[in-house]
Short mmCIF file of C-alpha atoms in Angstrom, two decimals:
data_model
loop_
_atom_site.label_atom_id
_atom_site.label_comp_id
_atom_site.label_asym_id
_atom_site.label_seq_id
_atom_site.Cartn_x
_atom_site.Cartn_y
_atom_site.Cartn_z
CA UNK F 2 56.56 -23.11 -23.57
CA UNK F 3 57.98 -19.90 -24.74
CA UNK F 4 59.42 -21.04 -27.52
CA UNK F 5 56.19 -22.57 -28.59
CA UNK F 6 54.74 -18.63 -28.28
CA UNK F 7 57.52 -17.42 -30.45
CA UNK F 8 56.70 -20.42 -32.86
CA UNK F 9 53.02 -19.45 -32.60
CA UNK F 10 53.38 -15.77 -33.33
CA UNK F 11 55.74 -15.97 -36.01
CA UNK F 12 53.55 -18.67 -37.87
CA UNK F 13 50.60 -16.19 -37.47
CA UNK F 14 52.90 -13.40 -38.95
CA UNK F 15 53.65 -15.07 -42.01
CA UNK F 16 49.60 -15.73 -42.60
CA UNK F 17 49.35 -12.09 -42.06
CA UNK F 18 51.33 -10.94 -44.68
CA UNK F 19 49.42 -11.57 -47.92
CA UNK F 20 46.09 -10.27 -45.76
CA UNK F 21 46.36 -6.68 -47.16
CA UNK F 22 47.37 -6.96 -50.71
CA UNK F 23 45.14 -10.48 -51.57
CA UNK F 24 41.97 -8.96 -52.46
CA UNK F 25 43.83 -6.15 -54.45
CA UNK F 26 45.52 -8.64 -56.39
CA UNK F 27 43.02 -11.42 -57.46
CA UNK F 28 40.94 -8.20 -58.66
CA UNK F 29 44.12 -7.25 -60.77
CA UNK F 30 44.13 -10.76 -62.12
CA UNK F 31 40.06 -10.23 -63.28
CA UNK F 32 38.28 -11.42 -59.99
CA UNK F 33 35.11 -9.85 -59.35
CA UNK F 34 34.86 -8.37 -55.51
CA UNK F 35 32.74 -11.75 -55.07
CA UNK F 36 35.21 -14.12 -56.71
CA UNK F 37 37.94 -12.64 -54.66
CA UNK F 38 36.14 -13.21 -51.51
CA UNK F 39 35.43 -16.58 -52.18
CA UNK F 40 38.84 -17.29 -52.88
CA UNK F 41 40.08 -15.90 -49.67
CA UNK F 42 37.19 -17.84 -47.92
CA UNK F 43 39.08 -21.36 -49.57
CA UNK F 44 41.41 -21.14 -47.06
CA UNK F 45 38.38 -20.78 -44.09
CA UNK F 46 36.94 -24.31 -45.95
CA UNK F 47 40.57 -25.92 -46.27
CA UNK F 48 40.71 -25.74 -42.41
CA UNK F 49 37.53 -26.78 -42.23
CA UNK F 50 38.44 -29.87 -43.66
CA UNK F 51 42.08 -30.54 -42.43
CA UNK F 52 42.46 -29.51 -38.94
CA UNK F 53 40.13 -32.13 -37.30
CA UNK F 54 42.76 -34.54 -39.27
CA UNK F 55 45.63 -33.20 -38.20
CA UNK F 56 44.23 -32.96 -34.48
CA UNK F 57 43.20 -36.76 -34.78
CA UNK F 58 47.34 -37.58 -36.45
CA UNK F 59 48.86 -35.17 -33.42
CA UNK F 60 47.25 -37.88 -31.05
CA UNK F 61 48.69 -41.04 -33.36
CA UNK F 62 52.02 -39.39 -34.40
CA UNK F 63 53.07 -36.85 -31.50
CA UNK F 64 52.36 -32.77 -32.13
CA UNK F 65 55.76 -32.18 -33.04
CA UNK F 66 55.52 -34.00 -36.02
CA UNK F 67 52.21 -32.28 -36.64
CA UNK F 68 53.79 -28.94 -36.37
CA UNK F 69 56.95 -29.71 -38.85
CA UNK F 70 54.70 -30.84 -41.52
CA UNK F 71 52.25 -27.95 -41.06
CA UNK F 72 54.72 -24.97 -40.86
CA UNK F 73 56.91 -26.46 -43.82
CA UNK F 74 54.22 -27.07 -45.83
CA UNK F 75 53.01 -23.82 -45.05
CA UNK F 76 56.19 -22.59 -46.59
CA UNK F 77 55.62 -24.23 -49.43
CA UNK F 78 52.48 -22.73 -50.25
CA UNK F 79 53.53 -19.79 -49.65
CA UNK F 80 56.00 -19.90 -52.60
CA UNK F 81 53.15 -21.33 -54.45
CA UNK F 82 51.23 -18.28 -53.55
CA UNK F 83 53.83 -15.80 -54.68
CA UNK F 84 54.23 -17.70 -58.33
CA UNK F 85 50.25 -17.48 -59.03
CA UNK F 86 49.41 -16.07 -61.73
CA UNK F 87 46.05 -17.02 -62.35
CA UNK F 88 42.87 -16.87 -60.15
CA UNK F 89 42.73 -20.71 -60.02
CA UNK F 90 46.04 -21.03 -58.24
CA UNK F 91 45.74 -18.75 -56.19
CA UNK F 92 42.64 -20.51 -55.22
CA UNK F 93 44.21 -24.07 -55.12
CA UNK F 94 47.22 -22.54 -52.95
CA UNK F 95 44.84 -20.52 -50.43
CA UNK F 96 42.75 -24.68 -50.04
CA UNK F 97 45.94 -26.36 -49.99
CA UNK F 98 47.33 -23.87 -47.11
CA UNK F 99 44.33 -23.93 -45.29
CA UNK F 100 44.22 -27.56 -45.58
CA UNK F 101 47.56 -28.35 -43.68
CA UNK F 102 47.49 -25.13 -41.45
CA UNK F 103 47.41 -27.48 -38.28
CA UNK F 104 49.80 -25.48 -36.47
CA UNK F 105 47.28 -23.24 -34.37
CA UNK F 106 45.34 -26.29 -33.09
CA UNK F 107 48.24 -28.74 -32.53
CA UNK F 108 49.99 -26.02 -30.12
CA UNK F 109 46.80 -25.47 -28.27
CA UNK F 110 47.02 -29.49 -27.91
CA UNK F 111 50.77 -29.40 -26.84
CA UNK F 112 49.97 -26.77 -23.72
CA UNK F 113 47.27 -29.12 -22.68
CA UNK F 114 50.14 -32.14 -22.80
CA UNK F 115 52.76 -30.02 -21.11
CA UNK F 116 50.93 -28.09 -18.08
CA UNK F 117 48.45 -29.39 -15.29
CA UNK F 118 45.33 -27.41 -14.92
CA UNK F 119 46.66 -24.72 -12.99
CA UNK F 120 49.02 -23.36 -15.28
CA UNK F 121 46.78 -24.50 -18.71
CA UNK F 122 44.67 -21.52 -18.43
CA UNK F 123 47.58 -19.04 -18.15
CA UNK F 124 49.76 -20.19 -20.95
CA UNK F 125 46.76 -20.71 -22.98
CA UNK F 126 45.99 -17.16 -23.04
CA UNK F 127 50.14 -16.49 -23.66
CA UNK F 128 49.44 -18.64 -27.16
CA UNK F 129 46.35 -16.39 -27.96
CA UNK F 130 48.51 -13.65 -27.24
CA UNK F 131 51.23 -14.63 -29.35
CA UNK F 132 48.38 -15.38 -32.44
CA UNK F 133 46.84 -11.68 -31.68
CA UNK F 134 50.64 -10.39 -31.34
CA UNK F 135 51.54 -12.10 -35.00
CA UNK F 136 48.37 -10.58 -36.77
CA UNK F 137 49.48 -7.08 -36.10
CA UNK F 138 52.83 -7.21 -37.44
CA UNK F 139 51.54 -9.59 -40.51
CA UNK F 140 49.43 -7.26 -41.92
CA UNK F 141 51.53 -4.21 -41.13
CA UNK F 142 54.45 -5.86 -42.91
CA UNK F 143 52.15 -6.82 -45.36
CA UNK F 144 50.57 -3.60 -46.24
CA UNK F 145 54.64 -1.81 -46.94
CA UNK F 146 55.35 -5.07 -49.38
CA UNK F 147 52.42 -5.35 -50.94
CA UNK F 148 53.01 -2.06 -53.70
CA UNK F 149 52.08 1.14 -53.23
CA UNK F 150 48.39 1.38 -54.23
CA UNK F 151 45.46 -1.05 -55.24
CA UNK F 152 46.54 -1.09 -59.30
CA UNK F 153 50.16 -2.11 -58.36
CA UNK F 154 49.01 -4.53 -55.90
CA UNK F 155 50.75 -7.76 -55.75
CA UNK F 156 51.33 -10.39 -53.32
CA UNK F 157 54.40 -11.85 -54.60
CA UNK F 158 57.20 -10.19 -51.89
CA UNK F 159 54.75 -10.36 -49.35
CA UNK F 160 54.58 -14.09 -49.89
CA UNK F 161 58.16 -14.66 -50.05
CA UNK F 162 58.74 -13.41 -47.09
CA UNK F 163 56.03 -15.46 -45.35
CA UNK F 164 57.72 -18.67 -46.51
CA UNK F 165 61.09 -17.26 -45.27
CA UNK F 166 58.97 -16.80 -41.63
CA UNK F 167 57.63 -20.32 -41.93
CA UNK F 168 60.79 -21.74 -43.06
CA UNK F 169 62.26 -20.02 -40.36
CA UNK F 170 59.53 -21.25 -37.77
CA UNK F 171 60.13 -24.93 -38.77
CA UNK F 172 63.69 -25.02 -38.32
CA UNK F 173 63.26 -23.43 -34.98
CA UNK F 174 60.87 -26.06 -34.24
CA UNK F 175 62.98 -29.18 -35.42
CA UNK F 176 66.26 -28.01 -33.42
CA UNK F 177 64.57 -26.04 -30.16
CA UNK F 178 60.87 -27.81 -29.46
CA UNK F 179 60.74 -30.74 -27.15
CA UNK F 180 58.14 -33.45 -28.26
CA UNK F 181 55.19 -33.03 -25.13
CA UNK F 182 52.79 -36.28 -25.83
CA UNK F 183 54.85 -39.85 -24.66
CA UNK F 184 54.50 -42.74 -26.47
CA UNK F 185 52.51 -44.85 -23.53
CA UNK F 186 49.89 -41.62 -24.05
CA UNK F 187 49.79 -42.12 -28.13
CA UNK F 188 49.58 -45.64 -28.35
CA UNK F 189 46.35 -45.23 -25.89
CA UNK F 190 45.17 -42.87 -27.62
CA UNK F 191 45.06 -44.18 -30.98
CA UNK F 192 43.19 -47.54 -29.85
CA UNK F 193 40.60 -45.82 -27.88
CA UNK F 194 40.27 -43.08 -30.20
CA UNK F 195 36.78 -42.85 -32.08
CA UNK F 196 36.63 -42.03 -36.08
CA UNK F 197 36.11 -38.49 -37.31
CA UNK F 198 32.73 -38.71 -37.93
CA UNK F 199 32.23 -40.48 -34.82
CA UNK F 200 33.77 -37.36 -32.95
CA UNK F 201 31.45 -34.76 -34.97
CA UNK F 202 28.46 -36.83 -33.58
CA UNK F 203 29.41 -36.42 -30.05
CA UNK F 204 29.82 -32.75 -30.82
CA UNK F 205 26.00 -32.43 -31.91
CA UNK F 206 24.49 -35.02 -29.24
CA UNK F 207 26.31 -33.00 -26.07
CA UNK F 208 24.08 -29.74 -25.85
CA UNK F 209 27.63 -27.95 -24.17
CA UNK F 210 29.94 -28.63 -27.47
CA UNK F 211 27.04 -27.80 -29.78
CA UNK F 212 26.56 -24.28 -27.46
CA UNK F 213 30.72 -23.98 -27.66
CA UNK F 214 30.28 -24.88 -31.42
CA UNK F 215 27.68 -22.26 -32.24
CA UNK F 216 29.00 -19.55 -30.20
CA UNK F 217 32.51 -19.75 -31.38
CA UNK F 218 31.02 -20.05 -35.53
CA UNK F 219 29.04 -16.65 -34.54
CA UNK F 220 32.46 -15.17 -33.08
CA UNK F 221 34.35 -16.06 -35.93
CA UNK F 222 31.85 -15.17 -38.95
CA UNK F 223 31.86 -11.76 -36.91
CA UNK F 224 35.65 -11.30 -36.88
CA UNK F 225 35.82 -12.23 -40.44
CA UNK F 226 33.31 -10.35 -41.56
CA UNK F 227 34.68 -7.42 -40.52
#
């Protein structure tokens, strides 16, 4: 379980990275403060969209799977992210990344397959603390690669080296991380397991999820918005 922290926080330092220098640089490449938002927020709506897939795979295929293909393909659009030179790829990178950044959600899955209720609580908290631990040095490392003021702006070494951090991460997990969810547990899964859309109308027809739903939405369009 502590190597799935270290996992966790260096995955979170590599998104950190190209935080401080993004906005900077789409408005160097001729984005509007709006444009440039909305191109950050592609990577909110690429999660939107991939995560409940990868959740619903991590229960068919096993999370460490899940995790390889996130965290290397994370690399990979990093790179991408580092050779855009246009406001549409950056765009298309930032979807693409947010679309296959299952890494978050599939470790939160693994803790539930590895400890009994006592411990879940505890070690639950140690992955949150690894995520909060990775955003501080992200953006701090971020901020020193990402040139020296908002005209020389560029997220090219600061994406570089968050592909070297993901790259890193995924060999890490391949040779260190034990797989936590048995076979016997993902074959039953995967027969008794509803469709997606099925599982986003229990969310709305059990007043709890659609409470945890809202409330957690709120929290995050707060912490965003700031």
């Amino acid at each position: 379980m502590i190597i799935l922290c270290f996992i966790t926080g260096l995955a979170t330092v590599g998104f950190g990275l190209v935080l401080p220098a993004f906005l900077f640089y789409a408005q160097n490449l001729g984005a509007t403060p709006a444009i440039a938002t909305v191109i950050i927020a592609t990577y909110s709506m690429g999660q939107f969209i991939g995560t409940p897939i990868w959740g619903r795979l991590s229960d068919r295929i096993g999370r460490k799977p899940v995790l390889l293909i996130s965290i290397f393909g994370q690399s990979i659009c990093f790179v991408w992210l580092a050779l855009s030179s246009n406001l549409w790829m950056l765009a298309i990178a930032r979807l693409f990344g947010g679309m296959i950044s299952g890494n978050i959600s599939t470790a939160m899955a693994y803790v539930a397959d590895s400890t009994d209720e006592k411990k879940r609580a505890k070690w639950l908290g140690y992955i949150g603390a690894s995520v909060s631990i990775g955003f501080m040095i992200g953006p701090a490392l971020g901020g020193l690669l990402g040139g020296q003021d908002a005209s020389s702006a560029s997220i090219f070494y600061p994406a570089l080296v968050a592909a070297c951090i993901s790259f890193t991460t995924g060999v890490a997990t391949l040779f260190f991380l034990k797989e936590s969810l048995s076979q016997e547990n993902r074959n039953t899964e995967t027969k008794s397991s509803p469709s997606l859309l099925k599982n986003w109308g229990l969310v709305f027809k059990r007043p709890i999820l659609m409470e945890i739903f809202f409330f957690s939405s709120c929290n995050d369009v707060c912490y965003r918005d700031i």
